[in-house]
Coordinates of C-alpha atoms and ligand atoms in Angstrom, one line a residue:
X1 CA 7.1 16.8 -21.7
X2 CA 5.5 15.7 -24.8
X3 CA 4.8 12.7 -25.8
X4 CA 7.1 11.0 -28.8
X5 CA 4.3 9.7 -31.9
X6 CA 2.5 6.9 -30.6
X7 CA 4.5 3.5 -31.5
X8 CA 2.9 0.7 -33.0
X9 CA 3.2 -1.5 -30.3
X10 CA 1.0 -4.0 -28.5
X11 CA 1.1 -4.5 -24.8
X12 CA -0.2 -7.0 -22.9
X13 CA -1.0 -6.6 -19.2
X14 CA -0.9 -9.4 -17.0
X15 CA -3.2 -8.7 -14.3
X16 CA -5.9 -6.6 -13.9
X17 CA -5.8 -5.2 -10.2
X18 CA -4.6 -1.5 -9.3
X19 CA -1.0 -1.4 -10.3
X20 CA -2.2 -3.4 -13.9
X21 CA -4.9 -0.4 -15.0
X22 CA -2.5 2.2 -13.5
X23 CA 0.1 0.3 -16.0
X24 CA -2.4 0.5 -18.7
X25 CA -3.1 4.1 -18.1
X26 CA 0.6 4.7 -18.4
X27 CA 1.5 2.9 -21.7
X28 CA -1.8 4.1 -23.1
X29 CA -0.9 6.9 -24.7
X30 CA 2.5 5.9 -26.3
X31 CA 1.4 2.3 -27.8
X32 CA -1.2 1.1 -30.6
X33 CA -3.0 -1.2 -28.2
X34 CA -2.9 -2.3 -24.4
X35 CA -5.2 -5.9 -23.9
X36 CA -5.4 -6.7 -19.8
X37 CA -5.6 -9.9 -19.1
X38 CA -7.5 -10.7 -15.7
X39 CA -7.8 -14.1 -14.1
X40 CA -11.0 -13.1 -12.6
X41 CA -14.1 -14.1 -14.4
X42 CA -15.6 -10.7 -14.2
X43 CA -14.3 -7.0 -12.9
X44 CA -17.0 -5.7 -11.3
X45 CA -18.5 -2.3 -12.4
X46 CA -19.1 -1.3 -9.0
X47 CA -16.8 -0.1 -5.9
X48 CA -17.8 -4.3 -4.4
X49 CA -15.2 -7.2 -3.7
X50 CA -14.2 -9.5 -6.3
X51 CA -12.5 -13.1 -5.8
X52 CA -8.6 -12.2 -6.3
X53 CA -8.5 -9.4 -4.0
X54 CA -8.3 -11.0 -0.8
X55 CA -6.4 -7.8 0.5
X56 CA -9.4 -5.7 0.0
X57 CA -10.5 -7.0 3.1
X58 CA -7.6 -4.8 4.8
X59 CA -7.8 -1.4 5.5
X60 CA -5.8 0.8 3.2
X61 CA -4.3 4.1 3.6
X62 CA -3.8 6.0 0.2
X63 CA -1.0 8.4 1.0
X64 CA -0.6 11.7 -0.9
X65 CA 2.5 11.0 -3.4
X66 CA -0.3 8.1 -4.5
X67 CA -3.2 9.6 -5.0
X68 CA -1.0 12.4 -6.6
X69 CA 0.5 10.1 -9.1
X70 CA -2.8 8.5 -9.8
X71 CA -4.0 11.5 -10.1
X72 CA -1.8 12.6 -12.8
X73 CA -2.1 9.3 -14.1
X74 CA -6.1 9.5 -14.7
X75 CA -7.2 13.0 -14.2
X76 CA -10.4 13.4 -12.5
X77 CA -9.8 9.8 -10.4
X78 CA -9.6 11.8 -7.1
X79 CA -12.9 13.4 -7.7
X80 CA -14.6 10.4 -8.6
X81 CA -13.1 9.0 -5.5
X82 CA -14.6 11.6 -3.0
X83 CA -17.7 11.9 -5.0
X84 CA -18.9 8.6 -3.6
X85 CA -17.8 8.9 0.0
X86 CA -14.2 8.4 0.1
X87 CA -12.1 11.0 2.3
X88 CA -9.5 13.2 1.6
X89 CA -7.7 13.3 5.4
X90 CA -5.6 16.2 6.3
X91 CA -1.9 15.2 7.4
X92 CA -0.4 15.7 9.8
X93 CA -3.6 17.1 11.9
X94 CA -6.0 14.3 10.6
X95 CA -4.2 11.5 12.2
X96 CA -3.6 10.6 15.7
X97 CA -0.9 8.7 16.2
X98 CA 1.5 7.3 19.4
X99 CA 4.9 7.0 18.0
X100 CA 7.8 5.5 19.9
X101 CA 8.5 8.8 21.1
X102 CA 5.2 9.8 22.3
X103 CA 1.8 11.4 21.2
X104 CA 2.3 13.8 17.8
X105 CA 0.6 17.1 17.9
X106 CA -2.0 18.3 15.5
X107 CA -1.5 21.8 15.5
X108 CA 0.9 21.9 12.6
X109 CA 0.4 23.6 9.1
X110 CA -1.2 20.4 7.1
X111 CA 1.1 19.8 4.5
X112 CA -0.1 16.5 2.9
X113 CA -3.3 14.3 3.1
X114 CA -4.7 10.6 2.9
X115 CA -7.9 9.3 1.5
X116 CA -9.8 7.3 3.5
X117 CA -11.6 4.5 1.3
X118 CA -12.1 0.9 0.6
X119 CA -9.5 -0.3 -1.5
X120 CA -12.4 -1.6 -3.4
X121 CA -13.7 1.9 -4.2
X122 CA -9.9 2.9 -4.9
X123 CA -9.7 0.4 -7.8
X124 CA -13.0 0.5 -9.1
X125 CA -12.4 4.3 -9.9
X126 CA -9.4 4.1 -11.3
X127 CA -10.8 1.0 -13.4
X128 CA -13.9 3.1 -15.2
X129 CA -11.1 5.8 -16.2
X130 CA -8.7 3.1 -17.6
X131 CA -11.2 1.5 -19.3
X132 CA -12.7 4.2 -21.3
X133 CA -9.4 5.3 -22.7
X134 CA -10.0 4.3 -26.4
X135 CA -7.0 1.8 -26.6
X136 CA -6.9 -0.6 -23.8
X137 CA -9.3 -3.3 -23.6
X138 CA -9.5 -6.2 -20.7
X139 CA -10.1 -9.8 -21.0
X140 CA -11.2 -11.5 -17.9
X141 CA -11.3 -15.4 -17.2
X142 CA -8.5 -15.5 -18.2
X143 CA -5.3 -17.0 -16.6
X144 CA -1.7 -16.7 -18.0
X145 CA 0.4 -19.4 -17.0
X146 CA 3.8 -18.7 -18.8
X147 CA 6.2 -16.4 -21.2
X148 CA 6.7 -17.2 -24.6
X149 CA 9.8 -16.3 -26.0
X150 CA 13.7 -16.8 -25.4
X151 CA 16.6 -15.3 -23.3
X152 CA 16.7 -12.3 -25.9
X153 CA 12.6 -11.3 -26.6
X154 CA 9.9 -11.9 -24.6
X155 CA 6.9 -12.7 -27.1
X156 CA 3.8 -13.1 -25.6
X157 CA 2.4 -14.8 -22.7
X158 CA 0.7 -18.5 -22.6
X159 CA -2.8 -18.3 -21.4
X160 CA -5.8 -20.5 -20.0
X161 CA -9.3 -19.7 -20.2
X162 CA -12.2 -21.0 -18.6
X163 CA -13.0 -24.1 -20.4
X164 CA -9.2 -24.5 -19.9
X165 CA -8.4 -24.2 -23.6
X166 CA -4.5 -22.7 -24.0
X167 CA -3.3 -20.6 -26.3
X168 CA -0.9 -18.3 -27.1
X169 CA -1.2 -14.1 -27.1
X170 CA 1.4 -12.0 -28.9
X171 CA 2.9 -8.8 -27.6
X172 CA 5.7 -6.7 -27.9
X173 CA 5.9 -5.6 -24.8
X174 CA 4.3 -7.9 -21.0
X175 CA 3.9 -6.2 -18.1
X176 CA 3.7 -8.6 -15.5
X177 CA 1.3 -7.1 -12.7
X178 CA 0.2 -10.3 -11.5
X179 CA 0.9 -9.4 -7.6
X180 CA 2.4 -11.1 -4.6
X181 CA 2.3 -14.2 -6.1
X182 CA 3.5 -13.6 -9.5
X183 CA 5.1 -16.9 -11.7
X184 CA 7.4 -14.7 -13.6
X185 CA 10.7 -15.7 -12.3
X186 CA 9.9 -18.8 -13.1
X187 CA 8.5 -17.9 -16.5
X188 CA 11.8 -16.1 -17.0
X189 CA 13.8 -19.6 -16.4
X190 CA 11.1 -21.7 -18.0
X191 CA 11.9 -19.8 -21.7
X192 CA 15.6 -19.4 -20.8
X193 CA 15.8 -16.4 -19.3
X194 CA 18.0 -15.1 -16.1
X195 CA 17.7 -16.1 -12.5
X196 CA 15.8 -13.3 -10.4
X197 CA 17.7 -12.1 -7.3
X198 CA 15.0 -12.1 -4.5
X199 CA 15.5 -10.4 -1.2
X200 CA 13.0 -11.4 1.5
X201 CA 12.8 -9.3 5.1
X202 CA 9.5 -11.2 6.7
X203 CA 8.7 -10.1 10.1
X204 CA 5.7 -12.6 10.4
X205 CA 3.2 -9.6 10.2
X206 CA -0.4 -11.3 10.5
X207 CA -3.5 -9.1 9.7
X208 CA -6.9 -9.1 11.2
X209 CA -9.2 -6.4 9.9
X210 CA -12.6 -5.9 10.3
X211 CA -15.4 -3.1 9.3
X212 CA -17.3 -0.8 12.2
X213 CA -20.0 1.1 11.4
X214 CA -18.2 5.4 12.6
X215 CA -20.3 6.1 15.7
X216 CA -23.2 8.7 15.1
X217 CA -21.4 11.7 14.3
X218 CA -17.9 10.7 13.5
X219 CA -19.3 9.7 10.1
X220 CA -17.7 12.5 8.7
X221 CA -14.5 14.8 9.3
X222 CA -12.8 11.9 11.6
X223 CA -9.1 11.4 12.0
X224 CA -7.0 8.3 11.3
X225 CA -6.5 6.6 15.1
X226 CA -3.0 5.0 14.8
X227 CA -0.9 3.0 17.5
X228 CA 2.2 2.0 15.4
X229 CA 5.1 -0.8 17.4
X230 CA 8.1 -0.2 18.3
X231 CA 11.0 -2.0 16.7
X232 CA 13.1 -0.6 19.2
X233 CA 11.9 -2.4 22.0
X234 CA 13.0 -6.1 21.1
X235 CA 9.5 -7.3 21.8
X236 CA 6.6 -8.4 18.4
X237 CA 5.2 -5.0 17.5
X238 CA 1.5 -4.7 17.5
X239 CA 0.0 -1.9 15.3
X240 CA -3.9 -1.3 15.5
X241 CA -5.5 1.6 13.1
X242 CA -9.2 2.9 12.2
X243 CA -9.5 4.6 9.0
X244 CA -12.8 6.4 7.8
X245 CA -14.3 4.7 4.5
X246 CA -17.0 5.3 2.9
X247 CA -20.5 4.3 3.9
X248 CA -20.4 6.1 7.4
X249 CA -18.3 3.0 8.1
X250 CA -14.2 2.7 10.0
X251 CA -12.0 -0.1 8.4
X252 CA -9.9 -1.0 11.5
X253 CA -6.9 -3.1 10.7
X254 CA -5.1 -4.8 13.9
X255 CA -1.7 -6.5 12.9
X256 CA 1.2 -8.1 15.0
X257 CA 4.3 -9.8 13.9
X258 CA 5.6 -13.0 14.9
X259 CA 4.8 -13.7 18.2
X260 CA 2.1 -11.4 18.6
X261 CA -0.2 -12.3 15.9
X262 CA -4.2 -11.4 16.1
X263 CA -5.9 -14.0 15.1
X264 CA -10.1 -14.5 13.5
X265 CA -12.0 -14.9 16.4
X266 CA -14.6 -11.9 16.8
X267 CA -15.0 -12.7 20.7
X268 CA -11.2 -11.7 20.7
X269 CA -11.0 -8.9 18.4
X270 CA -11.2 -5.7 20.8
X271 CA -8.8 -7.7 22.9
X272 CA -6.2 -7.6 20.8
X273 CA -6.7 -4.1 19.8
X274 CA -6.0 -3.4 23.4
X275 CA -2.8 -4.9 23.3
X276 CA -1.4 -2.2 21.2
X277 CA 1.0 0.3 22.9
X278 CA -1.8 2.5 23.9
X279 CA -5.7 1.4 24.3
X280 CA -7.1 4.1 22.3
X281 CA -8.4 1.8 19.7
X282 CA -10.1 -0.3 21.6
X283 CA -11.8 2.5 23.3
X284 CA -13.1 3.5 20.3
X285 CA -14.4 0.2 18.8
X286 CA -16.0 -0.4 22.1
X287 CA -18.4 2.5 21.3
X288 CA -19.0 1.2 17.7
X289 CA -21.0 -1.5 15.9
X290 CA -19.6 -4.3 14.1
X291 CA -20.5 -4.0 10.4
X292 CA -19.0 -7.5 9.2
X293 CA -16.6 -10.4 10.4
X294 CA -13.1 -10.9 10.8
X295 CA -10.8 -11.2 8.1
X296 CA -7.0 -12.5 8.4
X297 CA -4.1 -12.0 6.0
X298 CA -0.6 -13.8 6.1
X299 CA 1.2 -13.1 3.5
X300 CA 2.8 -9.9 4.0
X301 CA 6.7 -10.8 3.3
X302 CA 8.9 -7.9 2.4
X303 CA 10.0 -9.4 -0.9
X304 CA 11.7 -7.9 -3.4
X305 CA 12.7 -9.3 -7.0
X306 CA 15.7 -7.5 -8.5
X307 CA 14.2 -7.4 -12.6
X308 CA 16.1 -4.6 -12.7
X309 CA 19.7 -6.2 -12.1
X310 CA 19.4 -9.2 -14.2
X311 CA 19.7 -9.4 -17.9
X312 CA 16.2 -9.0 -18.8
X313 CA 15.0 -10.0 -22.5
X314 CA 13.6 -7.4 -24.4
X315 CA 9.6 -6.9 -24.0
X316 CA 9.4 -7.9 -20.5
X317 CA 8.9 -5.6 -17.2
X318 CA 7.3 -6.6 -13.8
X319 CA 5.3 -3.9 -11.9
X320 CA 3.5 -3.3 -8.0
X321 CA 3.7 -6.0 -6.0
X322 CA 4.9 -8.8 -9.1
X323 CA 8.5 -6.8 -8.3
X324 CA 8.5 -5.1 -4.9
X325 CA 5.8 -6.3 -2.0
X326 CA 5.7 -4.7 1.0
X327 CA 5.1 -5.0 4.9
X328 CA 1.3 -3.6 4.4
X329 CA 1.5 -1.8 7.8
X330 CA 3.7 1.4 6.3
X331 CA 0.8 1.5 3.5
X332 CA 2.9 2.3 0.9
X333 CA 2.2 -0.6 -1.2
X334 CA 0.0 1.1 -3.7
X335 CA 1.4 4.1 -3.4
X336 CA 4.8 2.7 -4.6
X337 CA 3.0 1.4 -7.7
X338 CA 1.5 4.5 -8.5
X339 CA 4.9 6.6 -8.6
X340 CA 6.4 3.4 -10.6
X341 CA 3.3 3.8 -13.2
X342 CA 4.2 7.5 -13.5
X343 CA 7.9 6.8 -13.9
X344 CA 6.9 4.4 -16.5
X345 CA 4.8 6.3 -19.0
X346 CA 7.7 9.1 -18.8
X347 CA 10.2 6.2 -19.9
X348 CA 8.0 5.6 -22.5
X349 CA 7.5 9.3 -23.7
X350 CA 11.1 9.1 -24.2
X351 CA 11.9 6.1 -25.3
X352 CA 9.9 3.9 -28.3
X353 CA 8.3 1.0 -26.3
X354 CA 9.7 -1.1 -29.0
X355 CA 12.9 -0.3 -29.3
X356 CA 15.4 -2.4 -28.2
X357 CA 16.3 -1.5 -24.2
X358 CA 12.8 0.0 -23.5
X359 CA 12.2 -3.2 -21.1
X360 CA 15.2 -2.5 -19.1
X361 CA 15.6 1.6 -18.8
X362 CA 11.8 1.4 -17.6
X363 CA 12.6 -1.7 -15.0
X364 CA 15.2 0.8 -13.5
X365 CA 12.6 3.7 -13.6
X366 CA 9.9 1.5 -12.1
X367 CA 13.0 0.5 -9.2
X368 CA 13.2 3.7 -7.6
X369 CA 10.1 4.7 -6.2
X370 CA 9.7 1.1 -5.0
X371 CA 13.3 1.3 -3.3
X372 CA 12.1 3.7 -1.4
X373 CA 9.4 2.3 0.5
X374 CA 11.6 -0.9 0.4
X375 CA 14.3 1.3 2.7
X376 CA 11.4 2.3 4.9
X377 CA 9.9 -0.9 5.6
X378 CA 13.3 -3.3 6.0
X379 CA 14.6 -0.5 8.2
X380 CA 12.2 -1.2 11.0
X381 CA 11.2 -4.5 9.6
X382 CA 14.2 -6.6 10.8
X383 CA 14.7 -5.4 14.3
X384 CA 11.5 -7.5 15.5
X385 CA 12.0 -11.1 16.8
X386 CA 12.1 -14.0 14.8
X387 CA 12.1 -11.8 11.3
X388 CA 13.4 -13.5 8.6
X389 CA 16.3 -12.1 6.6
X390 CA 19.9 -10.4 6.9
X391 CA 20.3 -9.6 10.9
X392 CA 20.4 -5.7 11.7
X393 CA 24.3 -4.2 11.0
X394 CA 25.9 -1.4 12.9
X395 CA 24.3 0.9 10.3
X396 CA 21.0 -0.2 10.6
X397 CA 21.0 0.7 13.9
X398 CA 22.5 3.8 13.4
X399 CA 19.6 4.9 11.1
X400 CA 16.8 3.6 13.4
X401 CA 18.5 5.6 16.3
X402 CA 18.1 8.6 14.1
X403 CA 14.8 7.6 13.0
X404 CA 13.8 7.4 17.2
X405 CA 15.5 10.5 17.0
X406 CA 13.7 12.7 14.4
X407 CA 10.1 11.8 15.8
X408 CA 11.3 12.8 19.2
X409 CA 12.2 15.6 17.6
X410 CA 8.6 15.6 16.0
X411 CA 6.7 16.0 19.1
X412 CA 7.8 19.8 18.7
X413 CA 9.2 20.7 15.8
X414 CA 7.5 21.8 12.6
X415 CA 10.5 21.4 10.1
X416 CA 11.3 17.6 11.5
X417 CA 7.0 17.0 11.5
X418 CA 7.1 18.4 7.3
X419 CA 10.1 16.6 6.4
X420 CA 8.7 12.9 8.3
X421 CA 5.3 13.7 6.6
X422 CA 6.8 14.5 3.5
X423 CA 8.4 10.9 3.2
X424 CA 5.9 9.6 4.9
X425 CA 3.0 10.4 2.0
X426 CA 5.6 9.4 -0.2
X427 CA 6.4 12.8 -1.8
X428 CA 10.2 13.2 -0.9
X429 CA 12.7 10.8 -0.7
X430 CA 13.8 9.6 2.6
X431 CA 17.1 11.7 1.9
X432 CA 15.4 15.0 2.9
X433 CA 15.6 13.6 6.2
X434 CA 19.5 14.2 5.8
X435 CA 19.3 17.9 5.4
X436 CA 21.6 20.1 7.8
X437 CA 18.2 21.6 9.0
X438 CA 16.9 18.4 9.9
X439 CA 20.3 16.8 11.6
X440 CA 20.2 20.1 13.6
X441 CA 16.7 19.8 14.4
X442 CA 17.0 16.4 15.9
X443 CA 20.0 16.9 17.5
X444 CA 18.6 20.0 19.6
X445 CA 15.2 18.0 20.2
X446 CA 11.7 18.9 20.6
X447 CA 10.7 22.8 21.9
X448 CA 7.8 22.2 23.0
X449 CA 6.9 19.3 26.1
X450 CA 5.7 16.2 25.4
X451 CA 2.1 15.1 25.6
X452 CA 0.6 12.9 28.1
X453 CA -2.0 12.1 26.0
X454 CA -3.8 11.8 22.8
X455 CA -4.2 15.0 21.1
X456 CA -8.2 14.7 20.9
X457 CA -10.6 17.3 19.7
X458 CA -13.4 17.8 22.0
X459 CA -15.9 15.6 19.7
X460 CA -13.6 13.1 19.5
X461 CA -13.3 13.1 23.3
X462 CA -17.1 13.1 23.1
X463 CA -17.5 9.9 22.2
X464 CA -14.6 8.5 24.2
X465 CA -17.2 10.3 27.1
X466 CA -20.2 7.8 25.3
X467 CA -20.6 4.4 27.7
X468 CA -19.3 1.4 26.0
X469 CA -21.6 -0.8 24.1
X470 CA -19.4 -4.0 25.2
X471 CA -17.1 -5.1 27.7
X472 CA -14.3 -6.8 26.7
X473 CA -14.4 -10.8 26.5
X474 CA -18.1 -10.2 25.7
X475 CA -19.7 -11.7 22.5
X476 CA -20.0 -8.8 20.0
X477 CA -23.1 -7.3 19.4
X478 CA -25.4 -8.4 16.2
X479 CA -23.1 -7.4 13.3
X480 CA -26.6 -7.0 11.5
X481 CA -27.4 -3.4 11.0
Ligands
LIG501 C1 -3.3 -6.8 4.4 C2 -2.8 -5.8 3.4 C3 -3.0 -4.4 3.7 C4 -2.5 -3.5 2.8 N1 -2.6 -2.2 3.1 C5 -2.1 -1.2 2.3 C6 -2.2 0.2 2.6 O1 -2.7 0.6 3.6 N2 -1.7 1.0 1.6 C7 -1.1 0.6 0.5 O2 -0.7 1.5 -0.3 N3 -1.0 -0.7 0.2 C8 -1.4 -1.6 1.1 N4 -1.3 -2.9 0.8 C9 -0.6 -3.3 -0.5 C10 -1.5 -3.3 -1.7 O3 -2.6 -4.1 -1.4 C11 -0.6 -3.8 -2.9 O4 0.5 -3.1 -3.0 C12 -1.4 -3.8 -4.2 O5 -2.6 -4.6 -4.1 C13 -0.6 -4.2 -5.3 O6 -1.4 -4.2 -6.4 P1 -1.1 -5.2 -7.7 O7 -2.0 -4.8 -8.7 O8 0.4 -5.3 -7.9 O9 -1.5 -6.7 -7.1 P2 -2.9 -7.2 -6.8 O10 -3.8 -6.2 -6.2 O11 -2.7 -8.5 -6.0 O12 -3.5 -7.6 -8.2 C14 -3.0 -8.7 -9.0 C15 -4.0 -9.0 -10.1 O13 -3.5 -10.0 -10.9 C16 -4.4 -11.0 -11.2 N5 -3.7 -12.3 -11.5 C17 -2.9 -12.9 -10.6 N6 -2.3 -14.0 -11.2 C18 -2.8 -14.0 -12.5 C19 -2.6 -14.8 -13.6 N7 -1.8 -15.9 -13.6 N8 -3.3 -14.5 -14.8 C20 -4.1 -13.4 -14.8 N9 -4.4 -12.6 -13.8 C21 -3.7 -12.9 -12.7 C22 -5.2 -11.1 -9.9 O14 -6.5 -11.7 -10.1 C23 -5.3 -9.6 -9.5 O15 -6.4 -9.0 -10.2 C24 -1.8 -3.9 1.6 C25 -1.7 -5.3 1.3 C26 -2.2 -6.2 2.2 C27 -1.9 -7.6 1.9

């Protein structure tokens, strides 16, 4: 599509994380000027940690429909990516995973992929791009603190900045990308605006993550090694994953919802991974080096904020996790973002950012990807104990059945493993797992038996076949390498 004459707008980005420059990338080209406003003091010009990206500390899986739609986004970002050790993982083959219904195979076609990176080399790619393009400019130290505006037009945003001065910034259009904890409904109210519907699904998921360095030889070409829960079986779900990062280094993120959650102590770390529904983890971090400490997360509510069903002035949208935050362990978070991003630089190639109803056709726009995921996550999300939110109806449990179903299904079936991949990676929406094909493919089962064990290659069983370098309950060796 091409795009309409550039409009003389001004946008101001609240927030200068992923989904903010992926925001800025998409406006870009259809506005006069895009200023990013970052409460950090400094964005680092390197792929290194920075003070409000406490998540960074996570392991996190880039699906395909992602890195596609960054991709498209910022041409060239996936190079950049892999030209400084990130990895592009073939799926289904490159991952081994233990679903409810068993062990998947890894003899399919591959059909999608993942990369494998620090989410701090993720953003600091797509960062450089976004801030080359000639029209978008960042200001950092800088913390907004409120709308300006009425009920009708949003304005401009209040800010602080270091020496705590306030002061006001104009814009026609704010794109709130502030994250988990974004103000804005409360903005919204403070300058008369409408109440925010907010739907929250928490299962108590707690985080522990810490960084390995790959054992000698797996530095390279290494699958993703995931033990997801099992909603199904009443009981907290623990999930335990490695991923392959850059730096010859595995980003292993252990989780467990309420009841079951990990918790910082290093002594206990391997522990926990064996708790998972299968001790395949654990057997591979006991045959790798510690490459840093432990690093928690709490906060990792399903919360959704409905912008897109409430009267929303002009010149205001919320994107990424400011609107939709997700359950991290489906990893779809960023992914969600991305496909919202896209959907909002084709609302504004159609319509003018400034004219009157932008704000709201491009909150609907943004919605839809983000549903998606939503579906995803909530679907599993409230069958675990003690999860917070609307209990599981007669439908719900009608869809996970199916859901049990189709990866049964998946231990043999190439159709059933393309179509759960496809929504998986976040490049078809979960209805393709409606199609006659599929219903007839999980009613009729798998055609092949199942497994009775992970399906390893013979390197990886390799250094399974290495001794361990601890035992469990002892202290782990000197993280110093
Ligand atoms: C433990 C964990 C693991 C995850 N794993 C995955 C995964 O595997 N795959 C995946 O796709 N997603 C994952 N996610 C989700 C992913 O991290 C989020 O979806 C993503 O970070 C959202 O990006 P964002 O830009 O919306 O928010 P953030 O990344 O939180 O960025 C918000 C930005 O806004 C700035 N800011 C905040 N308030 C203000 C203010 N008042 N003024 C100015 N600036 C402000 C912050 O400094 C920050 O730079 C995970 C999340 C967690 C917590």
């Amino acid at each position: 599509m091409t795009a309409l004459p550039s409009s003389d707008a001004r946008v101001v980005v609240l927030g200068g994380g992923l989904v903010g420059t992926l925001a800025a990338a998409a406006l870009a080209p259809s506005v006069r000027e895009v200023l990013i406003l970052e409460h950090d003091s400094a964005l680092p010009d390197t792929p290194s940690p920075r003070a409000r990206l406490p998540q960074a500390a996570h392991a996190h899986m880039l699906w395909a429909g992602g890195a596609d739609a960054m991709e498209e986004l910022l041409p060239g970002v996936t190079g950049d990516w892999l030209a400084v050790g990130a990895h592009r993982i073939p799926i289904p083959n490159g991952m081994v995973s233990f679903s409810a219904a068993g062990w998947f195979r890894r003899s399919w076609a591959d059909t999608h992929y993942l990369i494998g990176a620090s989410r701090n080399l993720i953003d600091w790619a797509v960062r450089e791009r976004v801030l080359r393009l000639p029209n978008v400019r960042v200001q950092t130290g800088t913390k907004v603190c409120g709308l300006e505006g009425d009920a009708a037009h949003v304005l401009g945003v209040a800010v602080r900045d270091t020496q705590g001065e306030r002061r006001l910034i104009a814009a026609d259009l704010v794109v709130d990308a502030t994250g988990r904890n974004s103000k804005s409904t409360q903005w919204l109210r403070d300058i008369g605006g409408p109440q925010i519907r907010e739907t929250v699904v928490d299962a108590g998921v707690r985080y522990a993550s810490r960084k390995y360095w790959a054992p000698q030889g797996t530095e390279t070409g290494w699958p993703v090694i995931h033990i997801p829960a099992d909603p199904g079986q009443g009981e907290p779900g623990i999930v335990a994953t490695i991923i392959s990062i850059e730096n010859g280094q595995w980003h292993v993120s252990l989780s467990g919802t309420r009841g079951a959650e990990p918790c910082a102590d290093e002594d206990l770390y391997e522990e926990f991974a064996r708790r998972a529904r299968h001790p395949l983890v654990a057997e591979f971090l006991a045959r790798a080096e510690p490459a840093g400490e432990v690093s928690v997360f709490s906060r990792t509510a399903n919360r959704r904020r409905h912008f897109e069903q409430a009267r929303l002035p002009d010149g205001f949208i919320a994107v990424g996790d400011a609107a939709t935050s997700l359950n991290p362990v489906y990893g779809h978070g960023m992914s969600a973002a991305a496909l919202g991003a896209v959907a909002l630089r084709e609302q504004a190639r159609r319509t003018p950012v400034l004219a009157p109803g932008f704000a709201s056709k491009a909150q609907h726009a943004i919605a839809r990807p983000a549903a998606a995921a939503w579906m995803l996550a909530v679907g599993q999300d409230r069958f675990y104990p003690g999860a917070i939110g609307r209990r599981p109806t007669p439908a719900d449990r009608l869809v996970a059945r199916y859901v049990h179903r189709l990866n049964h299904a998946a231990i043999g079936n190439a159709l059933v493993v393309r179509k759960l991949t496809d929504v998986m990676a976040m490049r078809r929406p979960a209805h393709v797992l409606a199609h006659p094909g599929v219903l007839l493919a999980a009613a009729l089962g798998p055609s092949t038996p199942q497994l009775d064990g992970p399906a390893l290659t013979p390197k990886e069983r390799e250094v399974l076949a290495r001794p361990p370098l601890r035992t469990l309950g002892a202290a782990p060796a000197n993280p110093a390498k």
